[in-house]
CSV table of C-alpha atoms in Angstrom, one decimal:
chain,number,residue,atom,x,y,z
A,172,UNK,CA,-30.2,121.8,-164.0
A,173,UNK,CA,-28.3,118.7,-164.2
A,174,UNK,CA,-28.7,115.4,-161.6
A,175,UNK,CA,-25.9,116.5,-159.6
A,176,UNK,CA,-26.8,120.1,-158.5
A,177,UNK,CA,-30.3,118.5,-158.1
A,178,UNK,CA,-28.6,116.0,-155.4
A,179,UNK,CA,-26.5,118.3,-153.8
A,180,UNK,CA,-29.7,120.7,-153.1
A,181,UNK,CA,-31.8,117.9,-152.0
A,182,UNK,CA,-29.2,117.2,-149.3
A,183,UNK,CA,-28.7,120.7,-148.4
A,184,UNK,CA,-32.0,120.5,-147.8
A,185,UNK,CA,-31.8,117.6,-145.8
A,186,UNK,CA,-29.1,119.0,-143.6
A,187,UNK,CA,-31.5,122.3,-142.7
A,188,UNK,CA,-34.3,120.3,-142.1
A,189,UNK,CA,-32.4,118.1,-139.8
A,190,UNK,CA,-30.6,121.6,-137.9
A,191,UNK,CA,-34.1,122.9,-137.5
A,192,UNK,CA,-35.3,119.9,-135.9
A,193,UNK,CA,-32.7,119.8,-133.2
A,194,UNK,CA,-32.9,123.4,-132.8
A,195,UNK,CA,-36.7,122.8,-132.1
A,196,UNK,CA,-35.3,120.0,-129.6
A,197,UNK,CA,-32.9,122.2,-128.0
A,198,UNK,CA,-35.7,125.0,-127.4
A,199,UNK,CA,-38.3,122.7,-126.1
A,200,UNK,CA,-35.8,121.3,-123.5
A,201,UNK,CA,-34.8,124.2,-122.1
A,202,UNK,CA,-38.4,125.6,-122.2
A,203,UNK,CA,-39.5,122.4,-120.2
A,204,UNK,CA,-36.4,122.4,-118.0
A,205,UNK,CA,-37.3,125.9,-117.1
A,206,UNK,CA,-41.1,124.6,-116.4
A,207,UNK,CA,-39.6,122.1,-114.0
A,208,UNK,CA,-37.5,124.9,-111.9
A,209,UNK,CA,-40.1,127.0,-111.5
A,210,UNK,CA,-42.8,124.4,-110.4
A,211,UNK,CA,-40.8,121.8,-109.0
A,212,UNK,CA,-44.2,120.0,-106.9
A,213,UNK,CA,-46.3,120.5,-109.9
A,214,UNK,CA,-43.8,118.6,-112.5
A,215,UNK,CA,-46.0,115.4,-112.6
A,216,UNK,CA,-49.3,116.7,-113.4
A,217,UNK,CA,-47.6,119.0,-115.7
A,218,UNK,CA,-48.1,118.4,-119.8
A,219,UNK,CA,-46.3,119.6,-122.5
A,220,UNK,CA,-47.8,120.6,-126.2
A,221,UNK,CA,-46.1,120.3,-129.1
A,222,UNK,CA,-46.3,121.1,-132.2
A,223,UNK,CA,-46.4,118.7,-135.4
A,224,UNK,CA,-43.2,119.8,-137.0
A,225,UNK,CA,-41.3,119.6,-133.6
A,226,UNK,CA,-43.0,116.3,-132.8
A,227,UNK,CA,-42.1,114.9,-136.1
A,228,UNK,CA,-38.6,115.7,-135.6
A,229,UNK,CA,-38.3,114.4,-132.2
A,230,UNK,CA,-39.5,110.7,-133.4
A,231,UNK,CA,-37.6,111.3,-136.2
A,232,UNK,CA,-34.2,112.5,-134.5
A,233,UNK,CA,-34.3,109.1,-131.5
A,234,UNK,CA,-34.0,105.9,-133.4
A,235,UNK,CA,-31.2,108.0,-135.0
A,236,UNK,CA,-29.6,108.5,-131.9
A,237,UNK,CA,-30.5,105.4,-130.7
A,238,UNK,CA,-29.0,102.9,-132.8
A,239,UNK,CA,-25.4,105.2,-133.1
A,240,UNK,CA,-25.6,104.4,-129.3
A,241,UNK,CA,-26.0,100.9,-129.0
A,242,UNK,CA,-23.4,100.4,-131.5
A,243,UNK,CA,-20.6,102.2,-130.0
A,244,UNK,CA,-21.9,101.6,-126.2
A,245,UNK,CA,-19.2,98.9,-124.7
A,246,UNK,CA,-20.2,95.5,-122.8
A,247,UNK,CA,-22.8,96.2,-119.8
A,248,UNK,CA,-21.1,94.5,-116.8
A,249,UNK,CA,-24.4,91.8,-117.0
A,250,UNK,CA,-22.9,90.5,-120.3
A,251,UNK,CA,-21.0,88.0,-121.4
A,252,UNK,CA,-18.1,87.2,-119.9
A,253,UNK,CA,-14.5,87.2,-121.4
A,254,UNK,CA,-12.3,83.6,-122.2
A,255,UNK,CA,-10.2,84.9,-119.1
A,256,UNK,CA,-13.1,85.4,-116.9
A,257,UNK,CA,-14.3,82.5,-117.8
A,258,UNK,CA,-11.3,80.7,-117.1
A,259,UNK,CA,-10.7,82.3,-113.4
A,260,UNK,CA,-14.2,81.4,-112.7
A,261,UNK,CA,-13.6,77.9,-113.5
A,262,UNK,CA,-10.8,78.0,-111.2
A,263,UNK,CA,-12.0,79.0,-108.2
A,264,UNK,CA,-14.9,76.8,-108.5
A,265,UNK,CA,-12.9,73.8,-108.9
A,266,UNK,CA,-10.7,75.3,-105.9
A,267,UNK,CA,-13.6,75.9,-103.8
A,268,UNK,CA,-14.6,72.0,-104.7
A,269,UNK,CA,-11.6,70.5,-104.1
A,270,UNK,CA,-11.1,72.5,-100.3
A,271,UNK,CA,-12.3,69.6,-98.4
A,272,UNK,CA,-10.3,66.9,-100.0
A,273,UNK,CA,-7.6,69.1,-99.6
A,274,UNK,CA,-8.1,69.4,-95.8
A,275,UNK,CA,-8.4,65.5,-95.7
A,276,UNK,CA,-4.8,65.0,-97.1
A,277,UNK,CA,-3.6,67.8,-94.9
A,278,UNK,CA,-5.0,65.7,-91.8
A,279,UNK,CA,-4.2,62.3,-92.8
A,280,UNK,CA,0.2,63.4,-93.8
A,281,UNK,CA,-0.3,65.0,-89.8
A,282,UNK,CA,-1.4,62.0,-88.6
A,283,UNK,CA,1.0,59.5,-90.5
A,284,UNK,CA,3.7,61.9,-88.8
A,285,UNK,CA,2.7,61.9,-85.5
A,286,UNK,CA,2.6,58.1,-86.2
A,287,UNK,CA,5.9,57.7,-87.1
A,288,UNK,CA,7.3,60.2,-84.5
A,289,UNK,CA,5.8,57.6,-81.9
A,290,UNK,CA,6.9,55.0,-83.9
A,291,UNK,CA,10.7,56.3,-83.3
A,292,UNK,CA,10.4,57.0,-79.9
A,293,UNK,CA,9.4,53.6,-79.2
A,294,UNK,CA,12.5,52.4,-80.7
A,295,UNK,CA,14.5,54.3,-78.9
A,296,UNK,CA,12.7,53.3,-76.3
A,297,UNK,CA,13.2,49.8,-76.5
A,298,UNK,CA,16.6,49.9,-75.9
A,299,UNK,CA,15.9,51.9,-72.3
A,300,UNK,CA,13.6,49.2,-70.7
A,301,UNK,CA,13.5,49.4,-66.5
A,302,UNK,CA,11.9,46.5,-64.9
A,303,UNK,CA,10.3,47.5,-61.5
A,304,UNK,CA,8.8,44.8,-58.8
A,305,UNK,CA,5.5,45.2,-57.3
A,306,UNK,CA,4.2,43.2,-54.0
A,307,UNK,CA,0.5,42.4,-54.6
A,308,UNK,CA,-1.6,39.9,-52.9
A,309,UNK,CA,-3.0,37.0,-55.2
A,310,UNK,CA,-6.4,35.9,-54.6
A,311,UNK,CA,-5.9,32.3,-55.0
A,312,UNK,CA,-3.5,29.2,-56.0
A,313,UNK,CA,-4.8,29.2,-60.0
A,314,UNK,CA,-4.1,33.0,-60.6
A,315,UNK,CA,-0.7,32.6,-58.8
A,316,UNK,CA,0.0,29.4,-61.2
A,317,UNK,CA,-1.5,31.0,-64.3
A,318,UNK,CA,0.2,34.6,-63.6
A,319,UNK,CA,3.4,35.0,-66.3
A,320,UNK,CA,5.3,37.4,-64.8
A,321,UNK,CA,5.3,35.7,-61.0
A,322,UNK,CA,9.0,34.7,-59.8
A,323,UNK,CA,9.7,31.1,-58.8
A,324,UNK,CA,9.6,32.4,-55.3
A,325,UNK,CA,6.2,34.2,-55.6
A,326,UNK,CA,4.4,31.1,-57.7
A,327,UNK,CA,6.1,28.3,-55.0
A,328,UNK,CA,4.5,30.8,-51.9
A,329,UNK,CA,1.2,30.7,-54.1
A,330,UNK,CA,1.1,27.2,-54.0
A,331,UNK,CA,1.0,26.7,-50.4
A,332,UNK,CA,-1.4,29.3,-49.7
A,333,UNK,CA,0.8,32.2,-49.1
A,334,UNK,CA,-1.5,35.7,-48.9
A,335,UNK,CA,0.8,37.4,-51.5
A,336,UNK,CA,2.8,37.0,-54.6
A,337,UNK,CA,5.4,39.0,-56.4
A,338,UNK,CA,4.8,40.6,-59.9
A,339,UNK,CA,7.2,41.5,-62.2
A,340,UNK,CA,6.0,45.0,-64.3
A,341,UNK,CA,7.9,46.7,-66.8
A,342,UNK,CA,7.9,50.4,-67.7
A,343,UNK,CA,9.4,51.9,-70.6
A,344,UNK,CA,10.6,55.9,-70.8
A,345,UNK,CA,10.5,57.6,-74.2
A,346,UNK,CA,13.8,59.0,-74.1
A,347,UNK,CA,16.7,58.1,-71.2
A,348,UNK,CA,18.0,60.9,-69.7
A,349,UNK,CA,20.4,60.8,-66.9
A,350,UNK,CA,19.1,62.3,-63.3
A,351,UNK,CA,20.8,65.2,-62.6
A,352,UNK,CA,22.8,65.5,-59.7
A,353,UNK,CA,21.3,69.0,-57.4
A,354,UNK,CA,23.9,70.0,-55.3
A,355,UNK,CA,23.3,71.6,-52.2
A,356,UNK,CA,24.7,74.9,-52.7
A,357,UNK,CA,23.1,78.2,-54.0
A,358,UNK,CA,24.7,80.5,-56.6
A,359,UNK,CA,22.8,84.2,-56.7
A,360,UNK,CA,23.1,86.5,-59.2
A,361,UNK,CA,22.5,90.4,-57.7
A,362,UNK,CA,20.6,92.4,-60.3
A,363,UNK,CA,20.8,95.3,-58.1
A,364,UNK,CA,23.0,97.9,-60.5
A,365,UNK,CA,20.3,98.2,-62.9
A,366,UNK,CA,20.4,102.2,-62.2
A,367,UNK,CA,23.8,101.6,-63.3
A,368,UNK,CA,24.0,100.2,-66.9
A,369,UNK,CA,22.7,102.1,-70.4
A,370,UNK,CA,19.5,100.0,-71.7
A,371,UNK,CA,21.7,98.3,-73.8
A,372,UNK,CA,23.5,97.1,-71.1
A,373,UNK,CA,20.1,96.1,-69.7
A,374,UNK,CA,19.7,93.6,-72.8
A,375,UNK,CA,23.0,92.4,-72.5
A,376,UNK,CA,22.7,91.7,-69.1
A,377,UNK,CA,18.7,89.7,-69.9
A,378,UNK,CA,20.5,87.5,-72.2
A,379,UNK,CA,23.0,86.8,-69.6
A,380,UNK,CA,20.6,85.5,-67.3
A,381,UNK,CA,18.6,84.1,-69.8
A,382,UNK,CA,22.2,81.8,-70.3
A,383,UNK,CA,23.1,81.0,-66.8
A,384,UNK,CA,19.3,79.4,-66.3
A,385,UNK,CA,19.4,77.4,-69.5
A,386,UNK,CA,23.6,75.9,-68.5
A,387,UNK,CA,22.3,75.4,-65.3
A,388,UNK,CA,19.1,73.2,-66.5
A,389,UNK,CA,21.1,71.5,-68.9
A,390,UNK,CA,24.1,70.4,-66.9
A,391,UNK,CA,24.2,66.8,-65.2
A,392,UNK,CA,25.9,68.2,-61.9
A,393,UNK,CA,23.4,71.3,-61.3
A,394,UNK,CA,23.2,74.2,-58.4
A,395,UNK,CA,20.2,76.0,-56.4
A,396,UNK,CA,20.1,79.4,-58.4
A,397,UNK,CA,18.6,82.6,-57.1
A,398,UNK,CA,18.1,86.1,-58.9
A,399,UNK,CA,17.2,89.1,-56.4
A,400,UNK,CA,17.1,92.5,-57.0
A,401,UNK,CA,14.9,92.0,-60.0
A,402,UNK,CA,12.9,94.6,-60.5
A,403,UNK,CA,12.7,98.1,-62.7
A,404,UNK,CA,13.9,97.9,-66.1
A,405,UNK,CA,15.4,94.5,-66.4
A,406,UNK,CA,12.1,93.3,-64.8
A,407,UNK,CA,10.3,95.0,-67.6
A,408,UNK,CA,12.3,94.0,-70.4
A,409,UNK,CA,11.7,90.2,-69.0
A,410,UNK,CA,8.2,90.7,-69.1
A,411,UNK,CA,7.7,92.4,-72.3
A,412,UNK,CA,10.4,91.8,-74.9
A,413,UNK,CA,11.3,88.2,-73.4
A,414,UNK,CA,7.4,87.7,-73.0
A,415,UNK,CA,7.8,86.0,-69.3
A,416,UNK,CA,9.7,83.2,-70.2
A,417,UNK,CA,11.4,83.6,-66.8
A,418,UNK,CA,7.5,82.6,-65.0
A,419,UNK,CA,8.4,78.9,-66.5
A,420,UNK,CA,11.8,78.5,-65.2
A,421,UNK,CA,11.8,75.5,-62.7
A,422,UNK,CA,14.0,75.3,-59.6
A,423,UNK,CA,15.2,79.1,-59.9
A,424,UNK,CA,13.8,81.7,-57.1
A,425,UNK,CA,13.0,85.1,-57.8
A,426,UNK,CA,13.3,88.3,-55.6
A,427,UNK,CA,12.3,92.0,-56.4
A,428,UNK,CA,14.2,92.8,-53.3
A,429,UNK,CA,18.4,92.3,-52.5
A,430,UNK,CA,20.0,89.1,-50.6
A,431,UNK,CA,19.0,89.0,-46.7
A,432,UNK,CA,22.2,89.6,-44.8
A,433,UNK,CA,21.7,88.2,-41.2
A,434,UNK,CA,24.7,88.3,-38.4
A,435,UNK,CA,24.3,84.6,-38.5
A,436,UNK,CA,25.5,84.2,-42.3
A,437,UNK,CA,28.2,86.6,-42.1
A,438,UNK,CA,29.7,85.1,-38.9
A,439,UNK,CA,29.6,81.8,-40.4
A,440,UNK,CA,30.9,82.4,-44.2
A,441,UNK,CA,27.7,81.4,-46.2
A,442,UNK,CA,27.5,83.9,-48.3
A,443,UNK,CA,30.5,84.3,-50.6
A,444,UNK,CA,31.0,87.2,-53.1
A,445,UNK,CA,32.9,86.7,-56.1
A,446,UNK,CA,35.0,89.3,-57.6
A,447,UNK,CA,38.5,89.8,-59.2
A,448,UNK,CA,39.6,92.5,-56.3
A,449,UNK,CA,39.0,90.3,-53.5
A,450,UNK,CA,42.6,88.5,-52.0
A,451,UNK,CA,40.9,85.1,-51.4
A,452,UNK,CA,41.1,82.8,-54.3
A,453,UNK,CA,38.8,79.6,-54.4
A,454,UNK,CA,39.8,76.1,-54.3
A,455,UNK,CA,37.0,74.3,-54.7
A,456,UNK,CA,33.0,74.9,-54.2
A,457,UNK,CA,31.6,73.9,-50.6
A,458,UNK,CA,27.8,72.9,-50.2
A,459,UNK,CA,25.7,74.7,-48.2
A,460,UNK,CA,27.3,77.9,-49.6
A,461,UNK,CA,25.6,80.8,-51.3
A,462,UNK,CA,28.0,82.2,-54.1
A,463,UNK,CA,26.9,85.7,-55.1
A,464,UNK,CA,27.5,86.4,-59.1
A,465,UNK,CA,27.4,90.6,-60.0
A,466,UNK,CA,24.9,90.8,-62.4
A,467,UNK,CA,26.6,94.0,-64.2
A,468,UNK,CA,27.3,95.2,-67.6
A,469,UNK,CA,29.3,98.3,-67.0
A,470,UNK,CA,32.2,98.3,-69.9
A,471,UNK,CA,34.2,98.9,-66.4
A,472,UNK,CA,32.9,102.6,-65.6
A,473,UNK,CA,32.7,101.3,-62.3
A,474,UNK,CA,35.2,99.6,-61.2
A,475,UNK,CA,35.4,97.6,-58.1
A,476,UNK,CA,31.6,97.9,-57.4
A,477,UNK,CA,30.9,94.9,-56.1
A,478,UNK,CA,33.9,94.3,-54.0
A,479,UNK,CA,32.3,97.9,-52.4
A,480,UNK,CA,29.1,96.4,-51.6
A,481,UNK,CA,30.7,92.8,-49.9
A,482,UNK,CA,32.5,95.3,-47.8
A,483,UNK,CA,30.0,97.6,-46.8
A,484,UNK,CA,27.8,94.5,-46.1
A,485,UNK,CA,30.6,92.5,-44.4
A,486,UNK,CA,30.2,89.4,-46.1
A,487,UNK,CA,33.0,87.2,-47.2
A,488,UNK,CA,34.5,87.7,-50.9
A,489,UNK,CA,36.9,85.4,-53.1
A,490,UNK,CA,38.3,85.3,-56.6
A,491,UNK,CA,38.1,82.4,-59.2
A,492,UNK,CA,42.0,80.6,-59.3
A,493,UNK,CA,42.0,81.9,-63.4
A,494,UNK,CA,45.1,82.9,-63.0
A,495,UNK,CA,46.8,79.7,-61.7
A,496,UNK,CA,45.4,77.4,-64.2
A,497,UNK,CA,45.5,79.6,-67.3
A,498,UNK,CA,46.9,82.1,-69.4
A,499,UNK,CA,45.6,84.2,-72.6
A,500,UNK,CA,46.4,86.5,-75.1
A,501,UNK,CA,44.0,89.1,-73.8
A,502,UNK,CA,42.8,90.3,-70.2
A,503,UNK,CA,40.6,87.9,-67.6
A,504,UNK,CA,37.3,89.5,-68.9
A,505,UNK,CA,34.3,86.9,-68.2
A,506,UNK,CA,30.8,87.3,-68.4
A,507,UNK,CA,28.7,87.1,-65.6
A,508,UNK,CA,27.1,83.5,-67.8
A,509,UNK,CA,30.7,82.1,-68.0
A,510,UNK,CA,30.9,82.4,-64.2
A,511,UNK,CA,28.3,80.8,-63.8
A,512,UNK,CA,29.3,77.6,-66.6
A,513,UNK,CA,32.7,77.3,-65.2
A,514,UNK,CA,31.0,76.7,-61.5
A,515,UNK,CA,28.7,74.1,-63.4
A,516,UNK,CA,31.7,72.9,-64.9
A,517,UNK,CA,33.9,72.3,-61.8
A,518,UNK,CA,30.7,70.5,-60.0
A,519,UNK,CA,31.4,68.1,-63.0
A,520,UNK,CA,34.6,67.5,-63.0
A,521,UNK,CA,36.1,68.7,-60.4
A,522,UNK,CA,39.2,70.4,-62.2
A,523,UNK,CA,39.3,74.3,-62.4
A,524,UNK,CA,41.9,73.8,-65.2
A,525,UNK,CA,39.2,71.5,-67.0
A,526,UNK,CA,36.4,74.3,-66.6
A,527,UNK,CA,38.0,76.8,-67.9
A,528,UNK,CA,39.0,75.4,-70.8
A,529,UNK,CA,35.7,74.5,-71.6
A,530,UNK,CA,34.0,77.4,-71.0
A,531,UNK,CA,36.5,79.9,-72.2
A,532,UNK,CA,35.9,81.4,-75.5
A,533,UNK,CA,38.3,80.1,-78.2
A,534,UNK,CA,38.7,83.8,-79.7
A,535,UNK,CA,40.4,84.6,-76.3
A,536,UNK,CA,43.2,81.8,-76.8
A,537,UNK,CA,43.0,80.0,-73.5
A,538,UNK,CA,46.2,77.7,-72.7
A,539,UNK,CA,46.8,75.5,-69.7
A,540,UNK,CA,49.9,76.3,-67.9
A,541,UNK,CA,52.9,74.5,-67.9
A,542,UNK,CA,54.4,73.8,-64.5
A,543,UNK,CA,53.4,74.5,-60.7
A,544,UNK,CA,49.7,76.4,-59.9
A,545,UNK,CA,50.5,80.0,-59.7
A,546,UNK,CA,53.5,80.3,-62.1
A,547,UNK,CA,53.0,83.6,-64.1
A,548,UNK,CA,50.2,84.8,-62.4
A,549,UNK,CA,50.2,88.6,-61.9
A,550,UNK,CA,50.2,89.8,-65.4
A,551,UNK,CA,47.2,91.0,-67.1
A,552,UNK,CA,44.8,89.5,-64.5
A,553,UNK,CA,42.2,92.7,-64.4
A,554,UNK,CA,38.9,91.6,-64.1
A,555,UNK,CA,37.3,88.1,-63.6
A,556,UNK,CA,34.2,87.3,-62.1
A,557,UNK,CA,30.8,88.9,-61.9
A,558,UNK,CA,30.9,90.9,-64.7
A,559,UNK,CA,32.5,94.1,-64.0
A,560,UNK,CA,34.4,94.7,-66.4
A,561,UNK,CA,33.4,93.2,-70.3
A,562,UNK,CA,34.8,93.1,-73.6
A,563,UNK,CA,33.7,94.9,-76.8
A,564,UNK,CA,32.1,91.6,-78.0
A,565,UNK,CA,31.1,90.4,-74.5
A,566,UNK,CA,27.4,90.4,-73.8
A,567,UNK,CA,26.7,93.8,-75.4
A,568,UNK,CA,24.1,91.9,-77.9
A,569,UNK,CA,25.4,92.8,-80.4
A,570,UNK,CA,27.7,89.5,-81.1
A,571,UNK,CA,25.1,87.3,-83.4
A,572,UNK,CA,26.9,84.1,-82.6
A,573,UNK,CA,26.3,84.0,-79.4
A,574,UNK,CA,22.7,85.4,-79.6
A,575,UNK,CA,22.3,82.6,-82.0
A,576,UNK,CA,23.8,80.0,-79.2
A,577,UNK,CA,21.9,81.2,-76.8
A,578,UNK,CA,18.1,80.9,-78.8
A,579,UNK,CA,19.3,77.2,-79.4
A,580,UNK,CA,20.3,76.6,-75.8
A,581,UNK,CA,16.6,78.2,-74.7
A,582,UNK,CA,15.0,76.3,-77.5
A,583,UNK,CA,16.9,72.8,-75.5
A,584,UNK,CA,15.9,73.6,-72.5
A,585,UNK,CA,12.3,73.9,-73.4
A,586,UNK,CA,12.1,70.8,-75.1
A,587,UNK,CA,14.0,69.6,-72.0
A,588,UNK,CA,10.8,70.9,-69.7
A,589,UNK,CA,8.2,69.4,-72.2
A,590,UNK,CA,10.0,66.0,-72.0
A,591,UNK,CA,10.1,66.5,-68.5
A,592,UNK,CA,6.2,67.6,-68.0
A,593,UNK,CA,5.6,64.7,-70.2
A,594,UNK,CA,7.4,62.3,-68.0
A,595,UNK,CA,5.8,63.2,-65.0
A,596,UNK,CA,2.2,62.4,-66.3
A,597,UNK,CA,3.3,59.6,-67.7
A,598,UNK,CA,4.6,58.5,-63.9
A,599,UNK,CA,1.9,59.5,-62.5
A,600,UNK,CA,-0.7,57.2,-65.1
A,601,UNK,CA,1.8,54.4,-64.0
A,602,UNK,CA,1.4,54.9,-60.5
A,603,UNK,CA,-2.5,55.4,-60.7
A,604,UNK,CA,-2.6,52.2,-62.8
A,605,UNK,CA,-0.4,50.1,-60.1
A,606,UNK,CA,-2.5,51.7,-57.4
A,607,UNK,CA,-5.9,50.3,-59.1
A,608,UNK,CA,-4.4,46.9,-59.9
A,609,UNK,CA,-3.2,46.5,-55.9
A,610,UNK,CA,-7.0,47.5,-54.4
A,611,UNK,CA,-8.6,44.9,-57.2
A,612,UNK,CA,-6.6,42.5,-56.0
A,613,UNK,CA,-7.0,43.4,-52.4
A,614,UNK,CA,-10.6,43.1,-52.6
A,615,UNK,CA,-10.8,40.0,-54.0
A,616,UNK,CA,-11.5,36.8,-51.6
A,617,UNK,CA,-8.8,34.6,-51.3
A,618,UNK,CA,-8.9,30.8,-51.1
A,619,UNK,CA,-7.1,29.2,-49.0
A,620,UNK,CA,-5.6,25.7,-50.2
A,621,UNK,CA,-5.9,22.8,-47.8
A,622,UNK,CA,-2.5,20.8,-47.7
């Protein structure tokens, strides 16, 4: 027999040897495995007897299968960790380090702002300087002498022993802004066709109002303004989609129910409705007057409505002069805001031709007319005032130019109310301050000076 048949049998041998010992294996697991099913509570007190053979291969067969394992078996999850991983971990370290100085720089850039922001205001402040007297009694002739900002007058009554002196204090305001004038008439805008208008209608017609508040704050010459008949789903969409913006207004007056209509203001003419249909035209705007605005977005579906409702109520109605003073390429269509601006308008300036032109859209071509009031009036004058009647890209909400105009003109106003608020406490500090200084000096004994 040569050496290779004599290898090749010795590792056929090898190969049986190694198939009967995992055969053994196999049988004596499923042997225990049915031990174990059978008496599941007697498992642990439980041995097993093996043969020699069957033992051998068993310590034979598990370093075998042992060491293939552990050197095909991946990374556990407890060891090492990858250049990326290590990497990211670094990072967020360093990130988690850093967070504190990074919140330092954050606060310090805030407060360098804020301090140049103040910094500004007082130069524009500087320019806006009101000096305000103040009587206060002195307490005696070296205070009067030694005060800087006593008159000649006050130091020379000091002198000869007079009880008081006058000093000389100076405010500053952060910003000047002009007083505006507050007229005393009242213009209303009636809500009470909400039943009336498609909920987009009902947007349009929030946006509307949302305007007339905002021209009216923001005018110099401005008007008591009123909104009644607020209530069911305009009221709602001011409360949710416009989050209650309308709680904040200042100087506006809310109703849920209509306008009172009393004998007294119908026999005397106070109440005034405006409407295209009506055969009185305005000339100018008197004070103590309530001028009642339709708030309606109807794409004229209803057409003389409130011209109706004046009647029925027998109040007093009028017309805007549009026609006399101007002339267009399309119809007399305004919105129930532009009503409202050109009245703002005329209070300033006092020249319906004036208002108009200001208030106007552009897109609508609005010309002055040449010659005397009234010539050409008559043709194409529909709709005016109040809002019965409105073009495709009138107040529908759907024209983004004047939503956009309308967020900016909100967005004034409520700085306008900050500055305002912040005015008011800065008055009041003033006045508290002046207060305190008078009773110090009050209390004080005075010495009178022998001449």
């Amino acid at each position: 027999m040569s050496t290779a048949e004599e290898t090749n049998d010795g590792q056929q041998l090898m190969r049986e040897q190694e198939e009967a010992q995992t055969q053994g294996a196999i049988q004596q697991g499923q042997a225990q495995k049915q031990d174990d099913e059978a008496m599941p509570d007697a498992t642990e007190n439980t041995t097993t007897t093996t043969t020699a053979p069957e033992a051998a291969s068993i310590t034979t067969k598990i370093p075998t299968t042992t060491t293939t394992t552990a050197t095909d078996a991946p990374a556990r999850p407890d060891g090492p960790l990858s250049k990326n991983a290590l990497k990211r971990q670094r990072r967020e370290q360093l990130w988690l380090e850093k967070k504190a100085e990074r919140k330092a720089i954050q606060k310090l850039k805030r407060k360098e702002a804020a301090q140049a922001r103040r910094l500004q205001k007082q130069q524009e402040s500087s320019t806006n300087t009101n000096e305000s007297t103040t009587t206060i009694p002195t307490s005696n002739k070296r205070k009067a002498e030694d005060e800087p900002t006593s008159s000649a007058d006050g130091g020379e009554a000091a002198a000869h022993g007079s009880p008081s002196t006058t000093l000389t204090t100076t405010t500053t305001n952060k910003k000047f802004r002009p007083t505006p004038t507050l007229h005393p008439l009242t213009i209303l805008i009636d809500c009470s066709f909400d039943d009336l208008m498609t909920p987009k209608e009902i947007i349009s017609l929030s946006s509307q109002i949302t305007r007339c508040y905002a021209d009216n704050r923001l005018s110099p010459h401005q008007a008591k303004l009123s909104i009644t008949s607020l209530n069911k789903r305009l009221l709602h969409r001011m409360e949710t989609a416009l989050h209650n913006h309308h709680k904040n207004w200042k100087r506006v007056a809310f109703s849920a129910e209509d306008y009172p209509v009393t004998p007294e203001n119908i026999a005397s003419g106070d109440l005034i409705y405006l409407t295209s249909d009506s055969d009185d035209t305005l000339t100018e705007l008197e004070d103590g007057k309530t001028y009642i605005v339709g708030g309606i977005v109807d794409r004229n579906r209803h057409k003389g409505i409130c011209y109706k409702k004046a009647q029925e109520q027998g109040i007093r109605t009028a017309k805007l002069p549009i026609g006399e003073y101007i002339k267009m390429s399309s119809r007399f269509v305004l919105t129930t805001n532009q009503v409202v601006e050109i009245m703002l308008k005329w209070l300033e300036l006092r020249d319906w031709e004036k208002a108009f032109l200001k208030v106007i859209p552009q897109r609508k071509q609005p010309k002055a007319k040449v010659g005397s009031v009234g010539e050409g009036e008559g043709e194409g004058v529909k709709k005016e005032e109040g809002g019965e009647e409105q073009e495709e890209d009138d107040g529908d909400g759907g024209n983004d130019d004047e939503e956009v105009e309308t967020e900016e003109r909100i967005s004034e106003v409520q700085k306008e109310d900050e500055d305002e608020d912040a005015d008011e406490d800065e008055t009041m500090q003033d006045s508290t301050t002046v207060a305190i200084n008078v009773e110090a000096q009050t209390l004080q004994p005075q010495n009178v000076v022998a001449s």
